[in-house]
Coordinates of C-alpha atoms and ligand atoms in Angstrom, one line a residue:
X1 CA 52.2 -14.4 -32.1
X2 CA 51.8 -16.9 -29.2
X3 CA 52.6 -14.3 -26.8
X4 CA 49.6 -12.0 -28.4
X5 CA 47.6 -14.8 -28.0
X6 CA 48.1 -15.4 -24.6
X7 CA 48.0 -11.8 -23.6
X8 CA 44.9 -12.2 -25.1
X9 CA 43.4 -15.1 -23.4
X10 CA 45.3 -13.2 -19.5
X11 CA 42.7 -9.9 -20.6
X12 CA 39.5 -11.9 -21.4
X13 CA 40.4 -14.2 -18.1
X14 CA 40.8 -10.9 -16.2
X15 CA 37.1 -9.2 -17.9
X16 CA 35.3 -12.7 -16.5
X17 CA 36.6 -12.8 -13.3
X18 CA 35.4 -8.9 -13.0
X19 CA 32.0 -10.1 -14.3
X20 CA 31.7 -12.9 -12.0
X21 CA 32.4 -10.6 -9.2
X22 CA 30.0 -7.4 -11.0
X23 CA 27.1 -8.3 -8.6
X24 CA 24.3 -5.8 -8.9
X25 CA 25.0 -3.1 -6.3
X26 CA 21.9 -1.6 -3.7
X27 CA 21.3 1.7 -4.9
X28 CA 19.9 4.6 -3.9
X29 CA 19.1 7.4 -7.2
X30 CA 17.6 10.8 -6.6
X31 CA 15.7 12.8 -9.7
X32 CA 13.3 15.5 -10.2
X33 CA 9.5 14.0 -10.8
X34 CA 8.4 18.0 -11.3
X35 CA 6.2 20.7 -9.7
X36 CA 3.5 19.7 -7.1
X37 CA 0.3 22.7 -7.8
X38 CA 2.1 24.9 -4.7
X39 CA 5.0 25.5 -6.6
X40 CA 7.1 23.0 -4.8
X41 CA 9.7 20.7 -6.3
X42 CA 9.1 16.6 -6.0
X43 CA 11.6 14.4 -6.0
X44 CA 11.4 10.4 -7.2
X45 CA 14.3 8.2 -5.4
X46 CA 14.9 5.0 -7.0
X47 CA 15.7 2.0 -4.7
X48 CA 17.4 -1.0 -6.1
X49 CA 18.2 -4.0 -4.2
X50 CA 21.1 -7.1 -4.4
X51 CA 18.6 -8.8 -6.3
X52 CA 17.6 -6.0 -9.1
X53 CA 14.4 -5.2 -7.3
X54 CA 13.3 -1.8 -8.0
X55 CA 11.4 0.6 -6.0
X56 CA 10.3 4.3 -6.7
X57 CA 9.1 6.5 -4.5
X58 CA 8.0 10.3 -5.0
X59 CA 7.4 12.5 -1.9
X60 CA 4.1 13.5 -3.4
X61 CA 2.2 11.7 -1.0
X62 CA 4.8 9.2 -0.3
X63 CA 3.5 7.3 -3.1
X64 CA 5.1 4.1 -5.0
X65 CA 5.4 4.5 -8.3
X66 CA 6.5 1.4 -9.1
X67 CA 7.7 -1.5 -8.0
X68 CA 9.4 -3.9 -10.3
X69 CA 9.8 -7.4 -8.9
X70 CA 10.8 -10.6 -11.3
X71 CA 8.2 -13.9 -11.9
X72 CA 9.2 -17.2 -11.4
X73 CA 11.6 -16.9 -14.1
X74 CA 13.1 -14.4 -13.4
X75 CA 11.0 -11.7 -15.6
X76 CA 11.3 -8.5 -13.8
X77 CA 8.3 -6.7 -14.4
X78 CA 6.1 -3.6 -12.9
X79 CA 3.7 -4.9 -10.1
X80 CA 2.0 -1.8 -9.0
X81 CA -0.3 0.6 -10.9
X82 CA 0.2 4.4 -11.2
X83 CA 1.4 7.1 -13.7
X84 CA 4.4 8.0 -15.3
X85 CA 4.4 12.0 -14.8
X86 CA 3.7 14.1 -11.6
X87 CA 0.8 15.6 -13.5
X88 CA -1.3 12.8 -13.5
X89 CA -1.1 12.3 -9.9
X90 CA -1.7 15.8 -9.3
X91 CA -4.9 15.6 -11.6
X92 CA -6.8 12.3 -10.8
X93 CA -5.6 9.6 -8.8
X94 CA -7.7 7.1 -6.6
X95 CA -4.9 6.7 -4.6
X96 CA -2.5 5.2 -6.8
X97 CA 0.3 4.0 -4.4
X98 CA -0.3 6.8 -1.6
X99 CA 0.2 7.2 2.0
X100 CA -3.4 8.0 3.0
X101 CA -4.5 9.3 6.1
X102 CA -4.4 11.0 8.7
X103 CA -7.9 8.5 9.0
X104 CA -7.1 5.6 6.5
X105 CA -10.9 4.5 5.5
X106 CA -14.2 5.7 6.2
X107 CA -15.5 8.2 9.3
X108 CA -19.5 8.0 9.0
X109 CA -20.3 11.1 8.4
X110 CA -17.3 12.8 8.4
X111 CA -18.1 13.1 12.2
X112 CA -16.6 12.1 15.5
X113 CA -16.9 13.1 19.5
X114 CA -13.5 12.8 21.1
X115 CA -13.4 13.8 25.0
X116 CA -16.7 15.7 24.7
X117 CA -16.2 17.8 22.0
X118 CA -17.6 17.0 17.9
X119 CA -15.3 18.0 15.2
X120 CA -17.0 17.9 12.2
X121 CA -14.2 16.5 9.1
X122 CA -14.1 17.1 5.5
X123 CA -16.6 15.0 3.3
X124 CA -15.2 13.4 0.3
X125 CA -17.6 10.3 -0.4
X126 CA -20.7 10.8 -0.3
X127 CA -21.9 11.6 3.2
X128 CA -18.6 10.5 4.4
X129 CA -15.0 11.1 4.9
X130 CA -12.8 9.1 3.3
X131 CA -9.1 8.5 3.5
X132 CA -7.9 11.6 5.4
X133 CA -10.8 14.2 3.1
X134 CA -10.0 16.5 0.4
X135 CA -6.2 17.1 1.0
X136 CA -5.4 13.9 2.9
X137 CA -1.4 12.9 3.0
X138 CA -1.6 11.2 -0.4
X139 CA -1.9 14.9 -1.4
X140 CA 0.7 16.5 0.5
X141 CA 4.6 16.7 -0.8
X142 CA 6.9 15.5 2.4
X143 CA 10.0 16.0 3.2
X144 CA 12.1 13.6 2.1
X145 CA 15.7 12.1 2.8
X146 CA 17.6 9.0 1.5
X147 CA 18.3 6.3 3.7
X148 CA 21.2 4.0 3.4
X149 CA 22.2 1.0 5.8
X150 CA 24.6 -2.4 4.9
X151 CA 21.7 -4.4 3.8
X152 CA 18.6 -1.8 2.8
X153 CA 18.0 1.1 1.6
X154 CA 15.1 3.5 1.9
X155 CA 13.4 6.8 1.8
X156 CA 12.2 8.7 5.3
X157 CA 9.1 10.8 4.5
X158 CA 7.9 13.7 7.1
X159 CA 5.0 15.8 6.7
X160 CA 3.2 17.8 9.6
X161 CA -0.7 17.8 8.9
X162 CA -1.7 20.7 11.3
X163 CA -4.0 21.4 13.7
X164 CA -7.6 21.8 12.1
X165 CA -6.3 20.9 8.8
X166 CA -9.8 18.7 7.1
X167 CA -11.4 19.0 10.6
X168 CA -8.4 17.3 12.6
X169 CA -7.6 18.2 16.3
X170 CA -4.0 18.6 17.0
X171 CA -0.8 19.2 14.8
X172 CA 0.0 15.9 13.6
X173 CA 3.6 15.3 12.8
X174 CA 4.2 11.7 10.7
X175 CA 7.1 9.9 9.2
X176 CA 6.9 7.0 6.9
X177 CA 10.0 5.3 6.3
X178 CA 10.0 3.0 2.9
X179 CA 12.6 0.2 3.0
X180 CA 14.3 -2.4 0.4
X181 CA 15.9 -4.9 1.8
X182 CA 17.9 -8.0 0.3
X183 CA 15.0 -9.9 1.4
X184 CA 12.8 -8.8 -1.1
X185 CA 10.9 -7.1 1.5
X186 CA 9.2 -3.8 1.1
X187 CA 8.9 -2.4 4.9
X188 CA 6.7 0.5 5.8
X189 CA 7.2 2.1 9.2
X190 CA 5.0 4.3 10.5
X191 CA 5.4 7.0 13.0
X192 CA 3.4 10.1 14.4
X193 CA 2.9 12.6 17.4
X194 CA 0.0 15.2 18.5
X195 CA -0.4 18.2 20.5
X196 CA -3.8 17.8 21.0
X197 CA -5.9 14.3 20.8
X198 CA -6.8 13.0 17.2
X199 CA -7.3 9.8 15.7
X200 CA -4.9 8.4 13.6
X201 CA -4.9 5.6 11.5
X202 CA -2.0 5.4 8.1
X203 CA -2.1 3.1 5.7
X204 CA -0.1 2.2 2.0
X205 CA -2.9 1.9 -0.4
X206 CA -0.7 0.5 -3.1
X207 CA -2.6 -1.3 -6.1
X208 CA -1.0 -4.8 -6.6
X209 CA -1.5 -6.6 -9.8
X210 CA 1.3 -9.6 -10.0
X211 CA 0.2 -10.7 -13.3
X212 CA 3.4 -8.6 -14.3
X213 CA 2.4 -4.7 -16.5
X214 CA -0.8 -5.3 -15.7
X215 CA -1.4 -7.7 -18.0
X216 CA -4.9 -9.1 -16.8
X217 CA -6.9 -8.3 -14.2
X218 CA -6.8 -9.2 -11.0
X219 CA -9.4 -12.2 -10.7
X220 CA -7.2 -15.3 -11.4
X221 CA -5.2 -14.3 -8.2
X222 CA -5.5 -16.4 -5.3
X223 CA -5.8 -14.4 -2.1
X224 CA -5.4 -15.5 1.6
X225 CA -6.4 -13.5 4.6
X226 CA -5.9 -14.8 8.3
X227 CA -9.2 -13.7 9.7
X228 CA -12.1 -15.5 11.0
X229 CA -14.2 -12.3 11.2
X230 CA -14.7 -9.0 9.3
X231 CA -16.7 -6.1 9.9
X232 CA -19.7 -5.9 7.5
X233 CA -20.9 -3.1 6.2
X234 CA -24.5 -0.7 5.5
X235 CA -24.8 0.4 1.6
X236 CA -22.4 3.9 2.2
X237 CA -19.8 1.1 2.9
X238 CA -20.1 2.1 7.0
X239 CA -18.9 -1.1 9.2
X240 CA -22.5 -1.2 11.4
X241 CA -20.3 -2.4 14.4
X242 CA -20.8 -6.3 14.2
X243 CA -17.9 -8.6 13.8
X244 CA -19.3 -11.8 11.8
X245 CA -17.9 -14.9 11.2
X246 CA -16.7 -15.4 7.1
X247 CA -17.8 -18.9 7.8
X248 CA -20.0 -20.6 4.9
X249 CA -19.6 -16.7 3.0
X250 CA -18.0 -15.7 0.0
X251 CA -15.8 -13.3 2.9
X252 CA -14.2 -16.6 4.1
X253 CA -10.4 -16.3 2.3
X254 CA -9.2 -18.0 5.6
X255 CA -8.3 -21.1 3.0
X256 CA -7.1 -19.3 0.0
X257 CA -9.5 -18.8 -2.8
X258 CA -9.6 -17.5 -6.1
X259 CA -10.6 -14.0 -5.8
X260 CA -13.0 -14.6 -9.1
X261 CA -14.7 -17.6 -7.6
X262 CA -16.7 -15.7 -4.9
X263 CA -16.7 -11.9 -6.0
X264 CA -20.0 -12.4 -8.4
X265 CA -21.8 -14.3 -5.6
X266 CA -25.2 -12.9 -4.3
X267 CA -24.3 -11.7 -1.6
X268 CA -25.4 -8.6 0.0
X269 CA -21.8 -7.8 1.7
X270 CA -20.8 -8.0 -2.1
X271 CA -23.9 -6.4 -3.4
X272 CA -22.4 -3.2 -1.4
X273 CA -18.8 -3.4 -1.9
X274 CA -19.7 -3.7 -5.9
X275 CA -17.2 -6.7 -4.9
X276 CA -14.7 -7.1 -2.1
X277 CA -13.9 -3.9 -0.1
X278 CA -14.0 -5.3 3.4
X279 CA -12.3 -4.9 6.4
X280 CA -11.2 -7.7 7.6
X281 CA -10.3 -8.2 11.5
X282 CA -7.3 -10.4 11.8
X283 CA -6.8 -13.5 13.6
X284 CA -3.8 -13.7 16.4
X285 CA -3.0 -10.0 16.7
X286 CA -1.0 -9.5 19.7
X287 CA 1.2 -6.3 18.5
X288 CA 3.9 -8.4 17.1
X289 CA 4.5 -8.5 13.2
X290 CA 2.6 -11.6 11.9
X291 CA 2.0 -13.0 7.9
X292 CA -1.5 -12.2 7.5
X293 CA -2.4 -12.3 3.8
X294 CA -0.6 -13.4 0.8
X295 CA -1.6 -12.9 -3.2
X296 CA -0.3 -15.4 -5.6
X297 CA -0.8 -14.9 -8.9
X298 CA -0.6 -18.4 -11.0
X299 CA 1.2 -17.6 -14.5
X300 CA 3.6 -15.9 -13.4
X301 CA 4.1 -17.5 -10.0
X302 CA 4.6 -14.2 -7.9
X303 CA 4.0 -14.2 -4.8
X304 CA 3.4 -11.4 -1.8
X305 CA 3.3 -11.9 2.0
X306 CA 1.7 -9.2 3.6
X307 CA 3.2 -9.0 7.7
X308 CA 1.9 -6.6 10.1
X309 CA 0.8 -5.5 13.2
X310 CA -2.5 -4.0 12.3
X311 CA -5.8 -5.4 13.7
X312 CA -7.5 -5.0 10.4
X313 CA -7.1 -5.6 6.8
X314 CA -8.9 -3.8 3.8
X315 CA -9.1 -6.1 0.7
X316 CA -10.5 -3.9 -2.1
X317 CA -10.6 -5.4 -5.3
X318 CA -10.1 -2.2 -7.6
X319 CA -14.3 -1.9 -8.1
X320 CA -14.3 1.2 -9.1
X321 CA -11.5 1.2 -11.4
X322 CA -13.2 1.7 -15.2
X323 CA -10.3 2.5 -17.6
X324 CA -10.9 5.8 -17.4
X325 CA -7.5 6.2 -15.7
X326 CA -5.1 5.9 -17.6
X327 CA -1.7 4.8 -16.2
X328 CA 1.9 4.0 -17.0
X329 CA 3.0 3.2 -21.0
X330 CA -0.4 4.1 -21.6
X331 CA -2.4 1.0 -20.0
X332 CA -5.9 1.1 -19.4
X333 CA -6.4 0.4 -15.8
X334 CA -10.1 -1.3 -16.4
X335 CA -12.3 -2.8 -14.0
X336 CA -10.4 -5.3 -11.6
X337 CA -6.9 -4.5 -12.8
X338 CA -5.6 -4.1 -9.8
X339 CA -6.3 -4.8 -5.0
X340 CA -5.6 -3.1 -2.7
X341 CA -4.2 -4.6 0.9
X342 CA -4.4 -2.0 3.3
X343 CA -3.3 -2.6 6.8
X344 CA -5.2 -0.9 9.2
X345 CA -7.5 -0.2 12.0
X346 CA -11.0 -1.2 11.6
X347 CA -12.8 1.6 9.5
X348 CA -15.4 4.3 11.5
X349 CA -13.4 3.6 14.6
X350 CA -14.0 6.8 16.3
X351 CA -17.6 6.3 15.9
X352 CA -17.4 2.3 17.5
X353 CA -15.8 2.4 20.9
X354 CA -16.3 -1.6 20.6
X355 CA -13.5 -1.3 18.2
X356 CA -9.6 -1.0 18.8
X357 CA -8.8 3.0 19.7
X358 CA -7.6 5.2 17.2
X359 CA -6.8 7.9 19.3
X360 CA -3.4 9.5 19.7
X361 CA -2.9 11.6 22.6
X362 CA -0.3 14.3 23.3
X363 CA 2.8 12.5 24.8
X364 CA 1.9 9.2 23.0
X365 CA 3.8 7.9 19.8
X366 CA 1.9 6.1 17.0
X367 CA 3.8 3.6 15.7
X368 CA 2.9 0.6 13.0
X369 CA 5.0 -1.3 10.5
X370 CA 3.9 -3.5 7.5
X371 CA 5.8 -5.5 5.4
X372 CA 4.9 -6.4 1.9
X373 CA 7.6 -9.5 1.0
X374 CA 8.2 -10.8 -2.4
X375 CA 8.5 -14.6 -3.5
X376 CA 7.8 -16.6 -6.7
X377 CA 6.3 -20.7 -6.5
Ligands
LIG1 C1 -11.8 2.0 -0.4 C2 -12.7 2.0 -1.6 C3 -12.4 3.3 -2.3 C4 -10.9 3.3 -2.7 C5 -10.6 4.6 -3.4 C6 -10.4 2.0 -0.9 O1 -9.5 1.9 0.2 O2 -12.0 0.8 0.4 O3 -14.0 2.0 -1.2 O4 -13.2 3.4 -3.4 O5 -10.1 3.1 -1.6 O6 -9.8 4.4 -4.5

């Protein structure tokens, strides 16, 4: 009898000290999402860090599906909107989580000169082009390949946009690469090369919501942006070229501010946006990675950092979101449910040679990187 018991007591010893040891493992998982329109099969890889932070990413578009990221303590829940089948994406999305590009923003227009000649691009709001045109990369599937090192793991995206594809000079080949670390950081790296001029200009136009399932919307967050300037816009959202100072404005999140405490002002920058959806130029860019923006969301005390190298900054505060899309477990996503923090060049930069280039030229490499870092206070 006493040697049953202490065989007993030798197992249950020997099943703790395996639990004590059963960290959770970074993972990489591969499964079919389904059938992109073409015919062509699309994968969704799930990423999972030391930590039990969770990552999907499809290679239609390159876009995150979700990203599940714990609160303060330690509830993991979903931070990012989007749908839970292929077929949604395929049949309305505002961007849900895409790679957009190859022009990230606004062209006036849809019109640019570029060493003397006028390419005329793909018009997809209003009188202008927006965020790469009818087929931009967030409609594209990519090429696709797991990535695994000792302390991340990822997903490298490749996709060749070519040469008149929307209006685009050149045959434009891009890689994003998507990596977990055990930081809780989400890196994005950005890569492209032309064989004929083009501008260029990617960006991650994930929409962030930290309350946690999107369980509110996104007004009780408290947003901070590292600019002393942004470029303001005409009604067709069109920066006009000026860089003003955010001073004494409702624009000024250089102190962080509540993003419900200025977004009804009257303001005519506001007035256009139907809310925030502003670039904003960045203060002390020098083409190294800085923290320039942060969202903290109060109940739940998460928190991102937002590092780049990027000039500019689009805060868009979901504006046009109405309900009528419905996303994952069937949630509503309603006015305001979820922002966007796009890193990126100013918009309508081919058509402002006061602003940063865009251009890419054959023998050149694009290359940007921006982090999105995860925290709870
Ligand atoms: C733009 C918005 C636009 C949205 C599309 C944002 O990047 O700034 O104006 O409506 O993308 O979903």
């Amino acid at each position: 009898m006493r040697l049953l018991s202490l065989m007993m007591l030798f197992s249950s010893l020997i099943i703790l000290s395996g639990c004590a040891s059963n960290k959770i493992q970074m993972d990489i998982k591969k499964d079919t999402f389904g059938k992109a329109g073409n015919g062509r099969q699309v994968d969704i890889y799930t990423l999972t860090n030391a930590n039990g932070i969770q990552v999907r990413i499809t290679n239609y578009g390159a876009v995150v599906q979700s990203l599940i990221v714990p609160d303060r303590d330690g509830k993991y829940e979903d931070v990012v909107l989007g749908y839970d089948k292929l077929e949604d994406y395929l049949k309305d999305s505002p961007y849900f989580g895409a790679i957009v590009g190859r022009y990230g923003n606004r062209i006036a227009k849809g019109k640019f000169t570029l060493d003397g000649v006028e390419y005329t691009l793909a018009t997809n709001n209003g009188a202008n082009h927006l965020h790469g045109g009818l087929t931009g990369l967030d409609k594209v599937v990519w090429d696709a390949k797991p990535v695994k090192k000792e302390n991340e793991v990822g997903v490298e995206l490749t996709c060749l946009s070519k040469d008149g594809e929307e209006g685009y000079p050149g045959n434009l080949q891009s890689t994003v690469v998507y990596t977990l670390n055990n930081a809780n950081e989400l890196h994005i790296e950005y890569t492209s090369s032309t064989d004929k001029a083009t501008p260029v200009n990617l960006t991650h136009h994930g929409y962030f919501n930290l309350s946690g399932n999107c369980k509110t919307d996104i007004l009780s967050h408290e947003i901070w942006i590292n600019a002393d300037y942004f470029t303001p816009v005409d009604e067709g959202l069109i920066p006009t070229g000026e860089l003003r100072s955010v001073k004494g404005t409702p624009m000024n999140l250089a102190i962080p501010a509540v993003i419900g405490a200025g977004i009804n002002e009257d303001d005519r920058q506001l007035k256009y946006g139907l809310g925030y959806d502003h670039n904003w130029v960045l203060n002390d860019v020098d083409g190294t990675m800085k923290l320039q923006a942060s969202l903290y969301e109060p109940v739940s005390g998460r928190m991102m950092e937002v590092y780049t190298v990027e000039p500019g900054l689009q805060f868009y505060s979901g504006n046009f979101l109405d309900g009528s899309n419905v996303g994952k477990s069937g949630k509503e996503y309603k006015h305001r449910y979820g922002l966007c923090l796009e890193t990126q060049h100013y918009p309508d930069s081919p058509n402002k040679p006061e602003f940063p280039s865009t251009v890419l030229r054959p023998g050149e490499t694009y290359h940007t990187k921006t982090i999105y870092k995860f925290t709870v206070k």
